[in-house]
PDB file of C-alpha atoms in Angstrom:
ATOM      1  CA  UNK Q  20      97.795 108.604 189.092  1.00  0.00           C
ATOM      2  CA  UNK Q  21      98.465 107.151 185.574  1.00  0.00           C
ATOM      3  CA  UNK Q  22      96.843 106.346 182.686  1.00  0.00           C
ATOM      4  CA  UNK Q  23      97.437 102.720 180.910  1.00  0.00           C
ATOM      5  CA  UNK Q  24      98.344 102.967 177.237  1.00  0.00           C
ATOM      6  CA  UNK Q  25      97.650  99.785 175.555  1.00  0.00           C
ATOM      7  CA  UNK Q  26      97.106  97.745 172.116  1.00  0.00           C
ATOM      8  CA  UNK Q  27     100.146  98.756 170.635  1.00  0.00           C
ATOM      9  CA  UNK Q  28     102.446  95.990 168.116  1.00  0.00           C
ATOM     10  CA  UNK Q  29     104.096  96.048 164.613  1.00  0.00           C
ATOM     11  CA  UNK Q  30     101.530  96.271 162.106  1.00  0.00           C
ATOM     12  CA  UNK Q  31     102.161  96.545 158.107  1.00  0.00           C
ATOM     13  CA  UNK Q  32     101.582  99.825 156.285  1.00  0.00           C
ATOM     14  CA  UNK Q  33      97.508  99.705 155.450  1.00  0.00           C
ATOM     15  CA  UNK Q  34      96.789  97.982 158.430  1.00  0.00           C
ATOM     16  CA  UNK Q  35      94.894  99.466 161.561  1.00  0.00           C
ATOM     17  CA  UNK Q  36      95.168  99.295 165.316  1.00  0.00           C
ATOM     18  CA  UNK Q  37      93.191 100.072 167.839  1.00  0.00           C
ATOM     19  CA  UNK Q  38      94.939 101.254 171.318  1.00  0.00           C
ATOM     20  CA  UNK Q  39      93.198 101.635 174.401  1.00  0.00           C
ATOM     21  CA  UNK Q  40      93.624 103.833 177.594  1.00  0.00           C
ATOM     22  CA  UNK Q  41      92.757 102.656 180.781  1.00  0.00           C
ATOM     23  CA  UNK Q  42      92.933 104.056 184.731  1.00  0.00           C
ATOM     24  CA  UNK Q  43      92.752 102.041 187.844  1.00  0.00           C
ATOM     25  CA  UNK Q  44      93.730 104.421 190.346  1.00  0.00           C
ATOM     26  CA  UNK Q  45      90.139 105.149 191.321  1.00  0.00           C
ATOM     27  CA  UNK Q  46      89.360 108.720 190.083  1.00  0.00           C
ATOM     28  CA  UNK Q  47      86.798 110.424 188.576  1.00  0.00           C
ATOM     29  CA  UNK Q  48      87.397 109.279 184.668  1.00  0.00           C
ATOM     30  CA  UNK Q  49      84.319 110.449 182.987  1.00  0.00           C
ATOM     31  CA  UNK Q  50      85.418 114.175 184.900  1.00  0.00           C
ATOM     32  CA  UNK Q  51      88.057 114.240 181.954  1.00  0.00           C
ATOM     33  CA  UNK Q  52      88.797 114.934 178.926  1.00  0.00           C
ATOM     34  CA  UNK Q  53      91.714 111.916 177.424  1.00  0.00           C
ATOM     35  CA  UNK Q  54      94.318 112.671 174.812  1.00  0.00           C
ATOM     36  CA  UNK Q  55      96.367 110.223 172.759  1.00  0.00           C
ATOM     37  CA  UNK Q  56      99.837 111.704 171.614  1.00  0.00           C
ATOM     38  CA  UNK Q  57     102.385 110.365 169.575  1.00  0.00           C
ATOM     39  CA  UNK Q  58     106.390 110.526 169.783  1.00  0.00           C
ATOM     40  CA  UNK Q  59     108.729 109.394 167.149  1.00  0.00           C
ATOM     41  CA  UNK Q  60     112.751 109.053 167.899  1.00  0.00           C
ATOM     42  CA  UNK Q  61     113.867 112.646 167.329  1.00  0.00           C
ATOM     43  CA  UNK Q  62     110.555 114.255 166.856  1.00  0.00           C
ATOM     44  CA  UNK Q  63     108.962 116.179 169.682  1.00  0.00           C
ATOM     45  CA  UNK Q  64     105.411 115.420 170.836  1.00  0.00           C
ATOM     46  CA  UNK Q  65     102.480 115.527 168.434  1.00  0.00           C
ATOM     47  CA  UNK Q  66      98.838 115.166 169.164  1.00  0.00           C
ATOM     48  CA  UNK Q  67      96.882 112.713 168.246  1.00  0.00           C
ATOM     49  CA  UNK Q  68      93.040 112.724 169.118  1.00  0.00           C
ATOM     50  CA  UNK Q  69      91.190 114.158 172.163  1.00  0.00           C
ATOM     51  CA  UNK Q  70      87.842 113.110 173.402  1.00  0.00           C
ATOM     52  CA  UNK Q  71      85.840 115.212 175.946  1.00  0.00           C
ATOM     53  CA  UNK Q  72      84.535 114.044 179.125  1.00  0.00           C
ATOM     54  CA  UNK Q  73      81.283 113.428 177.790  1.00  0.00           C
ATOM     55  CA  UNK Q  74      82.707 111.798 174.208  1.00  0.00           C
ATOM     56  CA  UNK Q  75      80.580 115.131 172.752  1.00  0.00           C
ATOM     57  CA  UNK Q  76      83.529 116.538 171.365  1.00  0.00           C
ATOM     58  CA  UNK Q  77      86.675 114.644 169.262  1.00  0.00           C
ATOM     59  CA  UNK Q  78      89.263 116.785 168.105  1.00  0.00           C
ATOM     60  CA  UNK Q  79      91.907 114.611 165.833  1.00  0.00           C
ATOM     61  CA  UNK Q  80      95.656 115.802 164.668  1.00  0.00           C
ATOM     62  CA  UNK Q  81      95.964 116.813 160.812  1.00  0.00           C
ATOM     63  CA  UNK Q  82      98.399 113.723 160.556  1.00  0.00           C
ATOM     64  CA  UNK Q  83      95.232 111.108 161.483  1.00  0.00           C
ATOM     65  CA  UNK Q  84      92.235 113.108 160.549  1.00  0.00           C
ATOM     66  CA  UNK Q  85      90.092 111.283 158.563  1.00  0.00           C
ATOM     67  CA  UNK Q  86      91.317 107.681 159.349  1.00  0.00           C
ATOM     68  CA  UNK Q  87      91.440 107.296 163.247  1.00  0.00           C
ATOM     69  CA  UNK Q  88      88.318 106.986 165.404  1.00  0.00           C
ATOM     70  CA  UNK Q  89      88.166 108.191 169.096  1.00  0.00           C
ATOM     71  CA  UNK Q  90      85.940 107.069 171.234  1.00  0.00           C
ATOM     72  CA  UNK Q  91      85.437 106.610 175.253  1.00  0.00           C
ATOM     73  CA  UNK Q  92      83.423 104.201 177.705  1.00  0.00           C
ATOM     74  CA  UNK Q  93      82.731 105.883 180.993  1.00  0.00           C
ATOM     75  CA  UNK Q  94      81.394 102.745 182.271  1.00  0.00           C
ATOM     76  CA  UNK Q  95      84.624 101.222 181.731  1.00  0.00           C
ATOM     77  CA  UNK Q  96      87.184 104.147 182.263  1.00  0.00           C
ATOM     78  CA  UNK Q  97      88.247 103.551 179.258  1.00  0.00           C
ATOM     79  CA  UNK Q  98      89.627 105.177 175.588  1.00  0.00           C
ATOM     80  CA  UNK Q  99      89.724 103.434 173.096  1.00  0.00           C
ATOM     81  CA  UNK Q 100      91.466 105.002 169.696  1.00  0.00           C
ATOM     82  CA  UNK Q 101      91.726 103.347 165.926  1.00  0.00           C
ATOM     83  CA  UNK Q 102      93.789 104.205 163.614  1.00  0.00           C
ATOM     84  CA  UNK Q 103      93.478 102.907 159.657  1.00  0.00           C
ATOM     85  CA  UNK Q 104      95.533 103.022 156.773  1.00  0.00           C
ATOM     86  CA  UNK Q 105      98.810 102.692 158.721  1.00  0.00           C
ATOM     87  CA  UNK Q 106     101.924 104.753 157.113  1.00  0.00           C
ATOM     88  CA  UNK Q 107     105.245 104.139 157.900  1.00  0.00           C
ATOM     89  CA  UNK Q 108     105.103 107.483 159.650  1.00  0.00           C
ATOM     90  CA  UNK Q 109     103.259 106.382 162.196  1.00  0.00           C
ATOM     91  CA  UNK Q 110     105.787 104.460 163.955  1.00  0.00           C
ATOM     92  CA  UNK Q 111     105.835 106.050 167.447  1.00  0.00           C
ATOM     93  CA  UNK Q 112     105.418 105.797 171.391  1.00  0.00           C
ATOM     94  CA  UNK Q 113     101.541 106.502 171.809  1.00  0.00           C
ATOM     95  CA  UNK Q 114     100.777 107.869 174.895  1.00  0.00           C
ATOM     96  CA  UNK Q 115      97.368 109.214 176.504  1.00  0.00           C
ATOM     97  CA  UNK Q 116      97.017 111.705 179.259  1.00  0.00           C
ATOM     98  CA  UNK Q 117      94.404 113.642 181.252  1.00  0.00           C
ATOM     99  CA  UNK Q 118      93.274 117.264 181.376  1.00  0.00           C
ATOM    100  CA  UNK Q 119      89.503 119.237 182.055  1.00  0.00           C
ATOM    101  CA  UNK Q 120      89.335 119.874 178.415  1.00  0.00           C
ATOM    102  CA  UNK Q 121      90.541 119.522 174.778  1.00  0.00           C
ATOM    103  CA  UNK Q 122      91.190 123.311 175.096  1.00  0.00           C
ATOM    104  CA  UNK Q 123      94.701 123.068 175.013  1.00  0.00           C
ATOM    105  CA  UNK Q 124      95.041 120.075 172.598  1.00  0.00           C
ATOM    106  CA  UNK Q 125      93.212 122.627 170.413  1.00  0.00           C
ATOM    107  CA  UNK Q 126      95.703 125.086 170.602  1.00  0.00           C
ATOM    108  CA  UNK Q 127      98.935 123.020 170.331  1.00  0.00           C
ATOM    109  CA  UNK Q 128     100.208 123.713 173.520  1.00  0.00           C
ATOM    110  CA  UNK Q 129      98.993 120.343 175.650  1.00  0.00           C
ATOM    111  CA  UNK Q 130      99.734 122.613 178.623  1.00  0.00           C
ATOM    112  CA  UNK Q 131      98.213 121.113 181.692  1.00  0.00           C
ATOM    113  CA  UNK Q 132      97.789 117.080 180.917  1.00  0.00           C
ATOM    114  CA  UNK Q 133      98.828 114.906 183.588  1.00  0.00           C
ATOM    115  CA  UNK Q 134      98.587 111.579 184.071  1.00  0.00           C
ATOM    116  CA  UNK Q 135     101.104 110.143 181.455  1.00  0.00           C
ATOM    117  CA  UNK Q 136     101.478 106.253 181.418  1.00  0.00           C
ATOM    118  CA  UNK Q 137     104.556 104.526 179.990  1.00  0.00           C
ATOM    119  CA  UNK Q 138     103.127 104.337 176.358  1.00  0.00           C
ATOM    120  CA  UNK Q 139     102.638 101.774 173.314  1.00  0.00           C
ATOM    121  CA  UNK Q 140     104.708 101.486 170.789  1.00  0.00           C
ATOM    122  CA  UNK Q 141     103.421 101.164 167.468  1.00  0.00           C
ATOM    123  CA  UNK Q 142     105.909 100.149 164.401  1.00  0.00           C
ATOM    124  CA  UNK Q 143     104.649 100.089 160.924  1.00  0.00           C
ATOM    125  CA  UNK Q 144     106.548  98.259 159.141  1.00  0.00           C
ATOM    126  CA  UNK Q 145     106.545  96.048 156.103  1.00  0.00           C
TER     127      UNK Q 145
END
C-alpha cells in the first residue's frame, strides 16, 4: 500500500501550491489519519500538517503554521494541502503517509506511519 504525493513544481518565493495525496490500493482511507512531511537535502524529516480521519482535527508544523491549509475528501480518498507565501526554505521532497492518529505527529516522533509514496518535490526559487 502507498500513498500518491502529488502537485508538486518550482514555484517563486510568495507563491502557493497546493499538493495532493491520493490512494488507490483499495483500503479504508477515511479509517486514517494523513500526514504531509517535508525533507530537504541534508535535513532530516520535518512535519508538515496532519489531518484526522474525520478532517476534525489539523495539526500544522511551526515552519507552515499560519499559511498552509489541510484539508481531506473521504469521498475521494484524497488530501489535499496548500501552502502560501512560499520561502526559499521550503524547497523539499513532500511526502504524505498514513497512521490511526495525529498522536505521534504531535509528539515529533512520526513513529508508526506507513504508507510512504515516492514524494513531490517542491523548489522555490526565484
Amino acid at each position: 500500500v502507498q500513498l500518491q504525493a502529488s502537485g508538486g513544481g518550482l514555484v517563486q518565493p510568495g507563491g502557493s501550491l497546493r499538493l495532493s495525496c491520493t490512494e488507490a490500493s483499495g483500503f479504508s482511507f477515511a479509517d486514517f489519519a494523513i500526514g504531509w512531511f517535508r525533507q530537504a537535502p541534508g535535513k532530516e524529516r520535518e512535519g508538515v500538517s496532519c489531518i484526522s480521519s474525520s478532517g476534525g482535527q489539523t495539526v500544522y508544523g511551526d515552519s507552515v503554521k499560519g499559511r498552509s491549509t489541510i484539508s481531506r475528501d473521504n469521498t475521494k480518498n484524497s488530501v489535499s494541502l496548500q501552502v502560501n507565501s512560499l520561502k526559499p526554505e521550503d524547497t523539499a521532497v513532500y511526502y504524505c503517509a498514513r497512521h490511526f492518529t495525529c498522536g505521534t505527529f504531535v509528539s515529533g516522533s512520526y513513529y508508526g506511519f506507513d504508507s510512504w509514496g515516492q514524494g513531490t518535490l517542491v523548489t522555490v526559487s526565484s
